[in-house]
Amino acid sequence: MNHVVGGMANLNRSALQLRNIKKTYREQPAVRNLNLDIKEGELFTLLGPSGCGKSTILRMIAGLVEPTSGEIWINGTRVDTLKTNMRNVAMLFQSIALFPHMSVSENVAYGLKVRGVNKSEIAMRVKEMLSLVSLLEYQDRYPIELSGGQQQRVALARALITRPQVLLLDEPFSALDRQLRDSLRIAFRKIQLELKVTTIFVTHDQDEALLLSDRLLVMSEGEVEDLGEPTRVYDRPRTVFTANFLGNCNILKGRVIGIGPNDIQVSLGRDWKVSIFCANGHTLSAVGEVALGIRQELIEVMNDEYEGEYAFSGKIVMTGNSGSRLYYEIDVPNVGILYTNTPRNGEPHNINSLVKLRIDPANIMLLQE
Ligand code: ADP
C-alpha cells in the first residue's frame, strides 16, 4: 500500500530532520555526524553530561549557531540557510529572561505584538495561554512579583503563544528547587501533550529525560550512544556508557563460554553460568570477555541461610538507609564490589554480615564498551 495522499501521509511525518550535521569549534568537534528524524508532536530529549554537545544541537536548530556542515529541515522546508526569526521555532532557557518592565500579560503578548497581530486577537490568545499555564490571576503582576516557577511558566506561555512549529527547551527546570521542578515538569508535559507541539528538550538529568520523553538520544562527546524510547533505553541500553548514565548499574566482566544466534552463555564470578538472551542478536564471533550490566535495584539481597538458587555470595561492607530504600555494598570474591539499592522491606542486613545475591539472568544486559 502506498499512502501518499491526504492525511495518511502526515501520520508519521517528520517535523524536524537533521541530516549529517557536524559542528566544529576551533577544530574541536562538538557534534560529529548527527542524523535525526523528529516526529510531529513528539517530545524528543537530548541527554548527556555537560559538554557533550546538547546545547550546540539546540542552537543550530534555533539558528543561533551555524552548522559546520549538514542540513536542517522543519516541516519540509530547509531552514539552516534561514535567519532565526524565519524559522518558526521558540526557545526557552534555564535562565528566564522576562522583560522586567512589562507585566505578565505584556510579556506573553510580546511575540504577537511584534508580528502585528490585532489587539483583540492578542487579548484572546494571551488569556488562553495564561489559563493554560494557570497564571490568569497573575496577569497584571510584574516579573519581580513572581516566584521562579511562575516566571518560568510565563516564559513558556510567551514561547508558545506564537504557535511555533518546534519548541526548543534548554534545561528549563534545572535552576528550580526540587519540589517545584517535579511539579513543573509534569505541568509542562501536560501542556505539551495538549498542544501537540514538537519539542526538543535538553537535559543532563536522567530522571527528567526518562519521565518526560517520547524518545531520547543519549550522547557523549558529540556522538550518539543510544536512541530510543525511555523504557527500551533503560532496560536494554546498547553501551556501558548509557547503562551507567541512566540509573545505577553494576558493570561486570563475563567470560563467554558459548555463542548462539540470539543468546550467549557466560560464566561470572566463581562459577555462575547463565544464558543471556539478545533480542536483536549480537555481533560476537569469538569467545572472550564481555561487559555485562546489572541494575542495582534488580539484585536481591538474601540472608546467608537462604537455600534457594543464587548468583553470588559475599560480605556487606557498607550500608545506607534513605527511608524508603536500602543501599548495600557487597564484596563478592572473584567479582569485586557489587552495589544494590532496593525498596526497604523487612529487617535491614547489618554491615559485615554474609549474604547471598539473587539475580534473574533475564535482567543481565549485554553491553558494548
Ligand atoms: P552541552 O550543552 O552538552 O553541555 P555544548 O553544546 O555547550 O555541550 O558544548 C559542546 C562542546 O563544544 C564543549 O566542549 C564546549 O566547550 C564546546 N563549545 C560550545 N560552545 C563553544 C563556543 N562558542 N566556542 C568554542 N567551543 C564551544
mmCIF file of C-alpha atoms and ligand atoms in Angstrom:
data_model
loop_
_atom_site.group_PDB
_atom_site.id
_atom_site.type_symbol
_atom_site.label_atom_id
_atom_site.label_comp_id
_atom_site.label_asym_id
_atom_site.label_seq_id
_atom_site.Cartn_x
_atom_site.Cartn_y
_atom_site.Cartn_z
ATOM 1 C CA MET A 1 0.000 0.000 0.000
ATOM 2 C CA ASN A 2 1.151 3.461 -0.820
ATOM 3 C CA HIS A 3 -0.163 6.226 1.448
ATOM 4 C CA VAL A 4 0.798 9.329 -0.398
ATOM 5 C CA VAL A 5 -2.433 11.308 -0.347
ATOM 6 C CA GLY A 6 -4.258 13.357 2.270
ATOM 7 C CA GLY A 7 -3.787 12.956 5.967
ATOM 8 C CA MET A 8 -2.430 9.431 5.803
ATOM 9 C CA ALA A 9 0.926 10.629 4.611
ATOM 10 C CA ASN A 10 1.180 13.005 7.576
ATOM 11 C CA LEU A 11 0.501 10.462 10.272
ATOM 12 C CA ASN A 12 4.135 9.778 10.941
ATOM 13 C CA ARG A 13 5.840 12.549 9.106
ATOM 14 C CA SER A 14 8.987 14.197 10.366
ATOM 15 C CA ALA A 15 8.543 17.664 11.805
ATOM 16 C CA LEU A 16 12.266 18.154 12.103
ATOM 17 C CA GLN A 17 15.135 16.498 10.313
ATOM 18 C CA LEU A 18 18.862 16.823 10.848
ATOM 19 C CA ARG A 19 20.997 15.490 8.013
ATOM 20 C CA ASN A 20 24.720 14.810 8.541
ATOM 21 C CA ILE A 21 25.020 17.670 10.989
ATOM 22 C CA LYS A 22 28.509 18.477 12.169
ATOM 23 C CA LYS A 23 29.801 21.311 14.300
ATOM 24 C CA THR A 24 33.430 22.038 14.957
ATOM 25 C CA TYR A 25 34.679 24.826 17.208
ATOM 26 C CA ARG A 26 38.320 25.750 16.554
ATOM 27 C CA GLU A 27 38.972 22.307 15.060
ATOM 28 C CA GLN A 28 37.412 20.612 18.084
ATOM 29 C CA PRO A 29 34.367 18.534 17.082
ATOM 30 C CA ALA A 30 31.344 19.331 19.289
ATOM 31 C CA VAL A 31 28.789 17.377 17.210
ATOM 32 C CA ARG A 32 30.225 14.671 14.987
ATOM 33 C CA ASN A 33 27.696 13.452 12.437
ATOM 34 C CA LEU A 34 24.123 13.602 13.520
ATOM 35 C CA ASN A 35 21.075 12.312 11.672
ATOM 36 C CA LEU A 36 17.708 12.720 13.357
ATOM 37 C CA ASP A 37 14.053 12.462 12.415
ATOM 38 C CA ILE A 38 11.762 14.044 14.985
ATOM 39 C CA LYS A 39 8.075 13.264 14.605
ATOM 40 C CA GLU A 40 5.273 15.778 14.720
ATOM 41 C CA GLY A 41 4.102 16.370 18.283
ATOM 42 C CA GLU A 42 6.943 14.360 19.739
ATOM 43 C CA LEU A 43 8.837 15.310 22.880
ATOM 44 C CA PHE A 44 12.382 14.357 21.996
ATOM 45 C CA THR A 45 15.150 14.676 24.578
ATOM 46 C CA LEU A 46 18.876 15.205 24.142
ATOM 47 C CA LEU A 47 20.503 13.707 27.214
ATOM 48 C CA GLY A 48 24.152 13.606 28.180
ATOM 49 C CA PRO A 49 26.774 15.008 30.521
ATOM 50 C CA SER A 50 27.867 18.618 30.410
ATOM 51 C CA GLY A 51 29.901 19.441 27.307
ATOM 52 C CA CYS A 52 28.620 16.549 25.136
ATOM 53 C CA GLY A 53 27.108 18.882 22.546
ATOM 54 C CA LYS A 54 23.414 19.135 23.507
ATOM 55 C CA SER A 55 23.129 22.929 23.530
ATOM 56 C CA THR A 56 25.089 23.174 20.316
ATOM 57 C CA ILE A 57 22.473 20.991 18.584
ATOM 58 C CA LEU A 58 19.632 23.069 20.002
ATOM 59 C CA ARG A 59 21.324 26.304 18.973
ATOM 60 C CA MET A 60 21.884 25.032 15.444
ATOM 61 C CA ILE A 61 18.160 24.241 15.161
ATOM 62 C CA ALA A 62 17.320 27.691 16.502
ATOM 63 C CA GLY A 63 19.765 29.399 14.147
ATOM 64 C CA LEU A 64 21.989 30.803 16.898
ATOM 65 C CA VAL A 65 24.926 28.624 15.830
ATOM 66 C CA GLU A 66 25.775 27.757 12.239
ATOM 67 C CA PRO A 67 26.483 24.082 11.474
ATOM 68 C CA THR A 68 29.914 23.363 10.000
ATOM 69 C CA SER A 69 28.126 21.077 7.541
ATOM 70 C CA GLY A 70 24.798 19.323 7.101
ATOM 71 C CA GLU A 71 21.167 20.305 6.649
ATOM 72 C CA ILE A 72 18.233 21.113 8.941
ATOM 73 C CA TRP A 73 14.654 20.739 7.743
ATOM 74 C CA ILE A 74 11.464 21.829 9.525
ATOM 75 C CA ASN A 75 8.186 20.534 8.101
ATOM 76 C CA GLY A 76 9.670 20.050 4.685
ATOM 77 C CA THR A 77 11.491 23.395 4.473
ATOM 78 C CA ARG A 78 15.244 23.643 4.640
ATOM 79 C CA VAL A 79 15.960 26.145 7.421
ATOM 80 C CA ASP A 80 19.703 26.078 8.111
ATOM 81 C CA THR A 81 20.109 28.795 5.484
ATOM 82 C CA LEU A 82 17.380 30.954 7.094
ATOM 83 C CA LYS A 83 17.715 33.545 9.846
ATOM 84 C CA THR A 84 16.410 32.650 13.320
ATOM 85 C CA ASN A 85 13.248 34.736 13.015
ATOM 86 C CA MET A 86 12.314 32.991 9.763
ATOM 87 C CA ARG A 87 12.392 29.502 11.279
ATOM 88 C CA ASN A 88 9.201 29.473 13.353
ATOM 89 C CA VAL A 89 10.921 27.985 16.393
ATOM 90 C CA ALA A 90 10.727 29.156 20.000
ATOM 91 C CA MET A 91 13.413 28.632 22.586
ATOM 92 C CA LEU A 92 13.297 28.566 26.361
ATOM 93 C CA PHE A 93 16.415 28.701 28.503
ATOM 94 C CA GLN A 94 17.331 27.788 32.048
ATOM 95 C CA SER A 95 17.757 31.444 32.925
ATOM 96 C CA ILE A 96 14.441 33.147 32.469
ATOM 97 C CA ALA A 97 14.712 36.365 30.529
ATOM 98 C CA LEU A 98 11.348 38.071 31.003
ATOM 99 C CA PHE A 99 11.074 41.778 30.249
ATOM 100 C CA PRO A 100 11.199 43.315 33.750
ATOM 101 C CA HIS A 101 9.305 46.491 32.843
ATOM 102 C CA MET A 102 6.382 44.595 31.313
ATOM 103 C CA SER A 103 3.519 42.918 33.128
ATOM 104 C CA VAL A 104 2.874 39.196 32.782
ATOM 105 C CA SER A 105 0.289 39.694 30.041
ATOM 106 C CA GLU A 106 2.520 42.181 28.196
ATOM 107 C CA ASN A 107 5.384 39.698 28.325
ATOM 108 C CA VAL A 108 3.188 36.956 26.917
ATOM 109 C CA ALA A 109 1.712 39.255 24.269
ATOM 110 C CA TYR A 110 5.116 40.422 23.038
ATOM 111 C CA GLY A 111 5.647 37.889 20.243
ATOM 112 C CA LEU A 112 2.245 38.604 18.732
ATOM 113 C CA LYS A 113 2.640 42.363 19.038
ATOM 114 C CA VAL A 114 5.898 42.414 17.066
ATOM 115 C CA ARG A 115 4.191 40.296 14.412
ATOM 116 C CA GLY A 116 1.472 42.927 14.077
ATOM 117 C CA VAL A 117 -1.408 40.725 15.241
ATOM 118 C CA ASN A 118 -4.520 42.789 16.013
ATOM 119 C CA LYS A 119 -5.368 43.775 19.577
ATOM 120 C CA SER A 120 -8.490 41.718 20.091
ATOM 121 C CA GLU A 121 -6.800 38.539 18.881
ATOM 122 C CA ILE A 122 -3.780 39.235 21.108
ATOM 123 C CA ALA A 123 -6.062 39.681 24.131
ATOM 124 C CA MET A 124 -7.826 36.413 23.381
ATOM 125 C CA ARG A 125 -4.665 34.397 22.850
ATOM 126 C CA VAL A 126 -2.913 35.849 25.916
ATOM 127 C CA LYS A 127 -5.874 34.832 28.038
ATOM 128 C CA GLU A 128 -5.876 31.359 26.526
ATOM 129 C CA MET A 129 -2.127 30.948 27.179
ATOM 130 C CA LEU A 130 -2.246 32.276 30.733
ATOM 131 C CA SER A 131 -5.058 29.917 31.536
ATOM 132 C CA LEU A 132 -3.057 27.024 30.069
ATOM 133 C CA VAL A 133 -0.128 27.768 32.407
ATOM 134 C CA SER A 134 -2.521 28.528 35.320
ATOM 135 C CA LEU A 135 -1.485 32.163 35.686
ATOM 136 C CA LEU A 136 -4.622 34.081 34.711
ATOM 137 C CA GLU A 137 -4.910 35.778 38.087
ATOM 138 C CA TYR A 138 -1.302 36.989 37.836
ATOM 139 C CA GLN A 139 -1.673 38.770 34.509
ATOM 140 C CA ASP A 140 -1.106 42.274 35.886
ATOM 141 C CA ARG A 141 1.898 41.455 38.032
ATOM 142 C CA TYR A 142 5.476 42.232 37.108
ATOM 143 C CA PRO A 143 8.177 39.529 36.874
ATOM 144 C CA ILE A 144 9.777 40.661 40.137
ATOM 145 C CA GLU A 145 6.499 39.875 41.932
ATOM 146 C CA LEU A 146 6.552 36.227 40.816
ATOM 147 C CA SER A 147 8.296 33.095 42.109
ATOM 148 C CA GLY A 148 10.892 31.341 39.937
ATOM 149 C CA GLY A 149 8.393 28.675 38.904
ATOM 150 C CA GLN A 150 5.772 31.261 37.966
ATOM 151 C CA GLN A 151 8.330 33.186 35.944
ATOM 152 C CA GLN A 152 9.254 30.028 34.077
ATOM 153 C CA ARG A 153 5.578 29.419 33.282
ATOM 154 C CA VAL A 154 5.275 32.970 31.925
ATOM 155 C CA ALA A 155 8.336 32.306 29.776
ATOM 156 C CA LEU A 156 6.705 29.107 28.495
ATOM 157 C CA ALA A 157 3.471 30.947 27.670
ATOM 158 C CA ARG A 158 5.476 33.635 25.897
ATOM 159 C CA ALA A 159 7.294 30.994 23.836
ATOM 160 C CA LEU A 160 4.144 29.073 22.926
ATOM 161 C CA ILE A 161 1.842 31.967 22.046
ATOM 162 C CA THR A 162 3.330 32.357 18.567
ATOM 163 C CA ARG A 163 2.458 28.693 17.875
ATOM 164 C CA PRO A 164 5.992 27.702 16.921
ATOM 165 C CA GLN A 165 6.443 24.611 14.770
ATOM 166 C CA VAL A 166 9.227 23.495 17.063
ATOM 167 C CA LEU A 167 9.740 24.320 20.726
ATOM 168 C CA LEU A 168 13.327 24.163 21.981
ATOM 169 C CA LEU A 169 13.995 23.856 25.701
ATOM 170 C CA ASP A 170 17.463 24.105 27.215
ATOM 171 C CA GLU A 171 17.440 22.760 30.801
ATOM 172 C CA PRO A 172 14.332 24.821 31.613
ATOM 173 C CA PHE A 173 13.806 23.413 35.108
ATOM 174 C CA SER A 174 17.325 22.913 36.391
ATOM 175 C CA ALA A 175 17.550 26.230 38.261
ATOM 176 C CA LEU A 176 14.439 25.445 40.342
ATOM 177 C CA ASP A 177 14.310 23.632 43.656
ATOM 178 C CA ARG A 178 13.293 20.013 43.636
ATOM 179 C CA GLN A 179 9.608 20.108 44.555
ATOM 180 C CA LEU A 180 8.889 22.912 42.172
ATOM 181 C CA ARG A 181 10.863 21.196 39.442
ATOM 182 C CA ASP A 182 8.901 17.968 39.899
ATOM 183 C CA SER A 183 5.528 19.672 39.630
ATOM 184 C CA LEU A 184 6.533 21.975 36.798
ATOM 185 C CA ARG A 185 7.872 19.072 34.729
ATOM 186 C CA ILE A 186 4.539 17.299 34.813
ATOM 187 C CA ALA A 187 2.594 20.505 34.226
ATOM 188 C CA PHE A 188 4.781 21.205 31.219
ATOM 189 C CA ARG A 189 4.322 17.710 29.778
ATOM 190 C CA LYS A 190 0.526 18.045 30.056
ATOM 191 C CA ILE A 191 0.644 21.326 28.142
ATOM 192 C CA GLN A 192 2.965 19.857 25.536
ATOM 193 C CA LEU A 193 0.632 16.890 25.025
ATOM 194 C CA GLU A 194 -2.395 19.151 24.838
ATOM 195 C CA LEU A 195 -0.871 21.475 22.227
ATOM 196 C CA LYS A 196 0.927 18.585 20.469
ATOM 197 C CA VAL A 197 3.861 20.898 19.898
ATOM 198 C CA THR A 198 7.002 19.227 18.563
ATOM 199 C CA THR A 199 9.576 19.721 21.298
ATOM 200 C CA ILE A 200 13.309 19.214 21.630
ATOM 201 C CA PHE A 201 14.292 19.117 25.241
ATOM 202 C CA VAL A 202 17.859 19.325 26.524
ATOM 203 C CA THR A 203 18.765 17.989 29.938
ATOM 204 C CA HIS A 204 21.593 16.302 31.818
ATOM 205 C CA ASP A 205 19.046 14.883 34.289
ATOM 206 C CA GLN A 206 18.373 11.196 33.616
ATOM 207 C CA ASP A 207 15.142 11.036 35.645
ATOM 208 C CA GLU A 208 13.727 14.037 33.851
ATOM 209 C CA ALA A 209 14.592 12.552 30.460
ATOM 210 C CA LEU A 210 13.056 9.163 31.276
ATOM 211 C CA LEU A 211 9.950 10.693 32.816
ATOM 212 C CA LEU A 212 9.042 13.164 30.088
ATOM 213 C CA SER A 213 10.270 11.908 26.743
ATOM 214 C CA ASP A 214 8.582 10.078 23.924
ATOM 215 C CA ARG A 215 12.096 9.245 22.727
ATOM 216 C CA LEU A 216 15.518 10.232 23.884
ATOM 217 C CA LEU A 217 19.003 10.456 22.485
ATOM 218 C CA VAL A 218 21.889 9.681 24.808
ATOM 219 C CA MET A 219 25.068 11.499 23.787
ATOM 220 C CA SER A 220 28.671 11.524 24.806
ATOM 221 C CA GLU A 221 31.393 13.682 23.309
ATOM 222 C CA GLY A 222 29.336 14.760 20.325
ATOM 223 C CA GLU A 223 28.310 11.230 19.383
ATOM 224 C CA VAL A 224 25.141 9.156 19.662
ATOM 225 C CA GLU A 225 25.383 6.464 22.327
ATOM 226 C CA ASP A 226 21.787 5.349 22.138
ATOM 227 C CA LEU A 227 18.441 6.442 20.756
ATOM 228 C CA GLY A 228 15.006 5.095 21.523
ATOM 229 C CA GLU A 229 12.017 5.048 23.819
ATOM 230 C CA PRO A 230 12.835 5.550 27.502
ATOM 231 C CA THR A 231 11.877 2.042 28.589
ATOM 232 C CA ARG A 232 13.968 0.354 25.927
ATOM 233 C CA VAL A 233 16.973 2.584 26.525
ATOM 234 C CA TYR A 234 16.753 1.992 30.268
ATOM 235 C CA ASP A 235 16.068 -1.747 30.167
ATOM 236 C CA ARG A 236 18.286 -2.625 27.197
ATOM 237 C CA PRO A 237 20.959 0.069 26.809
ATOM 238 C CA ARG A 238 23.393 -0.581 23.985
ATOM 239 C CA THR A 239 26.561 0.640 25.688
ATOM 240 C CA VAL A 240 28.326 0.701 29.040
ATOM 241 C CA PHE A 241 28.135 4.495 28.914
ATOM 242 C CA THR A 242 24.334 4.537 28.591
ATOM 243 C CA ALA A 243 23.848 1.833 31.218
ATOM 244 C CA ASN A 244 25.905 3.880 33.669
ATOM 245 C CA PHE A 245 24.443 7.212 32.731
ATOM 246 C CA LEU A 246 20.825 6.085 33.055
ATOM 247 C CA GLY A 247 20.296 4.765 36.537
ATOM 248 C CA ASN A 248 22.652 2.915 38.817
ATOM 249 C CA CYS A 249 24.336 -0.034 37.260
ATOM 250 C CA ASN A 250 26.959 -2.633 38.136
ATOM 251 C CA ILE A 251 29.291 -3.401 35.234
ATOM 252 C CA LEU A 252 30.846 -6.883 35.377
ATOM 253 C CA LYS A 253 33.122 -8.879 33.151
ATOM 254 C CA GLY A 254 31.739 -12.164 31.923
ATOM 255 C CA ARG A 255 33.607 -14.985 30.200
ATOM 256 C CA VAL A 256 31.832 -16.155 27.079
ATOM 257 C CA ILE A 257 31.564 -19.955 27.035
ATOM 258 C CA GLY A 258 29.075 -20.413 24.218
ATOM 259 C CA ILE A 259 27.542 -18.409 21.389
ATOM 260 C CA GLY A 260 24.096 -18.943 19.870
ATOM 261 C CA PRO A 261 22.304 -16.837 17.247
ATOM 262 C CA ASN A 262 20.145 -14.964 19.782
ATOM 263 C CA ASP A 263 21.885 -15.642 23.043
ATOM 264 C CA ILE A 264 25.273 -16.171 24.591
ATOM 265 C CA GLN A 265 26.319 -18.295 27.522
ATOM 266 C CA VAL A 266 28.630 -16.640 30.011
ATOM 267 C CA SER A 267 30.320 -17.538 33.230
ATOM 268 C CA LEU A 268 30.557 -14.959 36.014
ATOM 269 C CA GLY A 269 32.419 -14.806 39.293
ATOM 270 C CA ARG A 270 33.470 -18.152 40.718
ATOM 271 C CA ASP A 271 31.137 -20.333 38.685
ATOM 272 C CA TRP A 272 27.773 -18.824 37.863
ATOM 273 C CA LYS A 273 26.755 -19.831 34.365
ATOM 274 C CA VAL A 274 23.928 -18.026 32.633
ATOM 275 C CA SER A 275 22.410 -17.731 29.222
ATOM 276 C CA ILE A 276 21.813 -14.126 28.160
ATOM 277 C CA PHE A 277 19.131 -13.513 25.587
ATOM 278 C CA CYS A 278 19.987 -10.860 22.997
ATOM 279 C CA ALA A 279 16.767 -9.754 21.291
ATOM 280 C CA ASN A 280 18.428 -8.423 18.158
ATOM 281 C CA GLY A 281 21.190 -10.957 18.051
ATOM 282 C CA HIS A 282 24.724 -9.836 18.787
ATOM 283 C CA THR A 283 27.961 -9.323 16.963
ATOM 284 C CA LEU A 284 30.082 -11.740 18.981
ATOM 285 C CA SER A 285 32.001 -14.186 16.859
ATOM 286 C CA ALA A 286 34.631 -15.447 19.252
ATOM 287 C CA VAL A 287 34.671 -16.336 22.920
ATOM 288 C CA GLY A 288 36.372 -13.873 25.236
ATOM 289 C CA GLU A 289 35.324 -11.321 27.817
ATOM 290 C CA VAL A 290 32.177 -9.236 27.550
ATOM 291 C CA ALA A 291 30.801 -6.318 29.561
ATOM 292 C CA LEU A 292 27.582 -7.080 31.417
ATOM 293 C CA GLY A 293 25.316 -4.676 33.263
ATOM 294 C CA ILE A 294 23.135 -5.433 36.274
ATOM 295 C CA ARG A 295 20.961 -2.686 37.702
ATOM 296 C CA GLN A 296 21.352 -2.030 41.414
ATOM 297 C CA GLU A 297 17.612 -2.342 42.028
ATOM 298 C CA LEU A 298 17.472 -5.772 40.376
ATOM 299 C CA ILE A 299 19.757 -7.591 42.797
ATOM 300 C CA GLU A 300 18.004 -9.271 45.708
ATOM 301 C CA VAL A 301 19.962 -9.481 48.949
ATOM 302 C CA MET A 302 19.165 -12.646 50.974
ATOM 303 C CA ASN A 303 20.384 -13.938 54.339
ATOM 304 C CA ASP A 304 23.285 -16.340 54.278
ATOM 305 C CA GLU A 305 20.857 -19.085 55.406
ATOM 306 C CA TYR A 306 18.905 -18.797 52.163
ATOM 307 C CA GLU A 307 18.900 -22.187 50.454
ATOM 308 C CA GLY A 308 17.422 -21.487 47.021
ATOM 309 C CA GLU A 309 19.356 -20.668 43.878
ATOM 310 C CA TYR A 310 21.576 -17.613 43.943
ATOM 311 C CA ALA A 311 24.184 -15.922 41.795
ATOM 312 C CA PHE A 312 26.849 -14.807 44.257
ATOM 313 C CA SER A 313 27.675 -14.804 47.919
ATOM 314 C CA GLY A 314 29.594 -12.053 49.649
ATOM 315 C CA LYS A 315 30.008 -9.798 52.643
ATOM 316 C CA ILE A 316 28.328 -6.452 53.244
ATOM 317 C CA VAL A 317 30.952 -3.741 53.564
ATOM 318 C CA MET A 318 28.734 -0.651 53.531
ATOM 319 C CA THR A 319 25.063 0.051 54.220
ATOM 320 C CA GLY A 320 22.775 3.028 53.779
ATOM 321 C CA ASN A 321 19.107 3.651 54.514
ATOM 322 C CA SER A 322 17.294 6.526 52.813
ATOM 323 C CA GLY A 323 13.923 5.838 54.437
ATOM 324 C CA SER A 324 12.227 4.119 51.542
ATOM 325 C CA ARG A 325 15.290 2.329 50.180
ATOM 326 C CA LEU A 326 18.272 0.319 51.359
ATOM 327 C CA TYR A 327 21.698 0.603 49.851
ATOM 328 C CA TYR A 328 24.449 -2.001 50.188
ATOM 329 C CA GLU A 329 27.974 -2.501 49.000
ATOM 330 C CA ILE A 330 28.822 -6.185 48.932
ATOM 331 C CA ASP A 331 32.277 -7.633 48.483
ATOM 332 C CA VAL A 332 31.968 -10.684 46.242
ATOM 333 C CA PRO A 333 35.068 -12.892 45.825
ATOM 334 C CA ASN A 334 36.315 -13.031 42.199
ATOM 335 C CA VAL A 335 33.872 -10.302 41.170
ATOM 336 C CA GLY A 336 34.597 -7.217 43.272
ATOM 337 C CA ILE A 337 32.196 -4.811 44.959
ATOM 338 C CA LEU A 338 28.555 -5.043 43.894
ATOM 339 C CA TYR A 339 26.149 -2.204 44.659
ATOM 340 C CA THR A 340 22.484 -2.768 45.423
ATOM 341 C CA ASN A 341 19.679 -0.304 46.011
ATOM 342 C CA THR A 342 16.281 -1.820 46.707
ATOM 343 C CA PRO A 343 12.971 -0.865 48.348
ATOM 344 C CA ARG A 344 13.149 -1.333 52.116
ATOM 345 C CA ASN A 345 11.083 -4.215 53.394
ATOM 346 C CA GLY A 346 11.837 -6.450 56.347
ATOM 347 C CA GLU A 347 14.853 -6.106 58.615
ATOM 348 C CA PRO A 348 17.932 -4.496 57.090
ATOM 349 C CA HIS A 349 21.115 -6.558 56.869
ATOM 350 C CA ASN A 350 23.995 -5.433 59.065
ATOM 351 C CA ILE A 351 27.446 -4.446 57.972
ATOM 352 C CA ASN A 352 29.890 -7.400 57.885
ATOM 353 C CA SER A 353 27.085 -9.957 57.525
ATOM 354 C CA LEU A 354 27.346 -12.644 54.895
ATOM 355 C CA VAL A 355 24.635 -12.548 52.243
ATOM 356 C CA LYS A 356 23.561 -14.311 49.086
ATOM 357 C CA LEU A 357 22.601 -12.383 45.979
ATOM 358 C CA ARG A 358 19.806 -13.430 43.668
ATOM 359 C CA ILE A 359 19.860 -12.126 40.106
ATOM 360 C CA ASP A 360 17.402 -13.072 37.395
ATOM 361 C CA PRO A 361 19.537 -13.788 34.282
ATOM 362 C CA ALA A 362 16.822 -12.068 32.216
ATOM 363 C CA ASN A 363 17.909 -8.812 33.870
ATOM 364 C CA ILE A 364 21.531 -9.048 32.786
ATOM 365 C CA MET A 365 22.344 -6.641 29.976
ATOM 366 C CA LEU A 366 24.984 -7.339 27.329
ATOM 367 C CA LEU A 367 26.799 -4.058 26.657
ATOM 368 C CA GLN A 368 29.231 -2.656 24.115
ATOM 369 C CA GLU A 369 32.239 -0.897 25.558
HETATM 370 P P1 ADP B 1 26.324 20.672 26.474
HETATM 371 O O1 ADP B 1 25.158 21.500 26.081
HETATM 372 O O2 ADP B 1 26.085 19.215 26.292
HETATM 373 O O3 ADP B 1 26.832 20.992 27.845
HETATM 374 P P2 ADP B 1 27.755 22.245 24.491
HETATM 375 O O4 ADP B 1 26.990 22.037 23.241
HETATM 376 O O5 ADP B 1 27.504 23.517 25.239
HETATM 377 O O6 ADP B 1 27.523 20.996 25.450
HETATM 378 O O7 ADP B 1 29.309 22.141 24.191
HETATM 379 C C1 ADP B 1 29.893 21.089 23.442
HETATM 380 C C2 ADP B 1 31.379 21.338 23.302
HETATM 381 O O8 ADP B 1 31.616 22.462 22.484
HETATM 382 C C3 ADP B 1 32.081 21.623 24.609
HETATM 383 O O9 ADP B 1 33.348 21.022 24.576
HETATM 384 C C4 ADP B 1 32.195 23.134 24.629
HETATM 385 O O10 ADP B 1 33.296 23.550 25.377
HETATM 386 C C5 ADP B 1 32.355 23.469 23.172
HETATM 387 N N1 ADP B 1 31.777 24.793 22.850
HETATM 388 C C6 ADP B 1 30.485 25.170 22.985
HETATM 389 N N2 ADP B 1 30.295 26.441 22.544
HETATM 390 C C7 ADP B 1 31.503 26.869 22.109
HETATM 391 C C8 ADP B 1 31.974 28.105 21.519
HETATM 392 N N3 ADP B 1 31.142 29.139 21.288
HETATM 393 N N4 ADP B 1 33.282 28.175 21.216
HETATM 394 C C9 ADP B 1 34.127 27.151 21.413
HETATM 395 N N5 ADP B 1 33.757 25.965 21.947
HETATM 396 C C10 ADP B 1 32.453 25.822 22.293
#
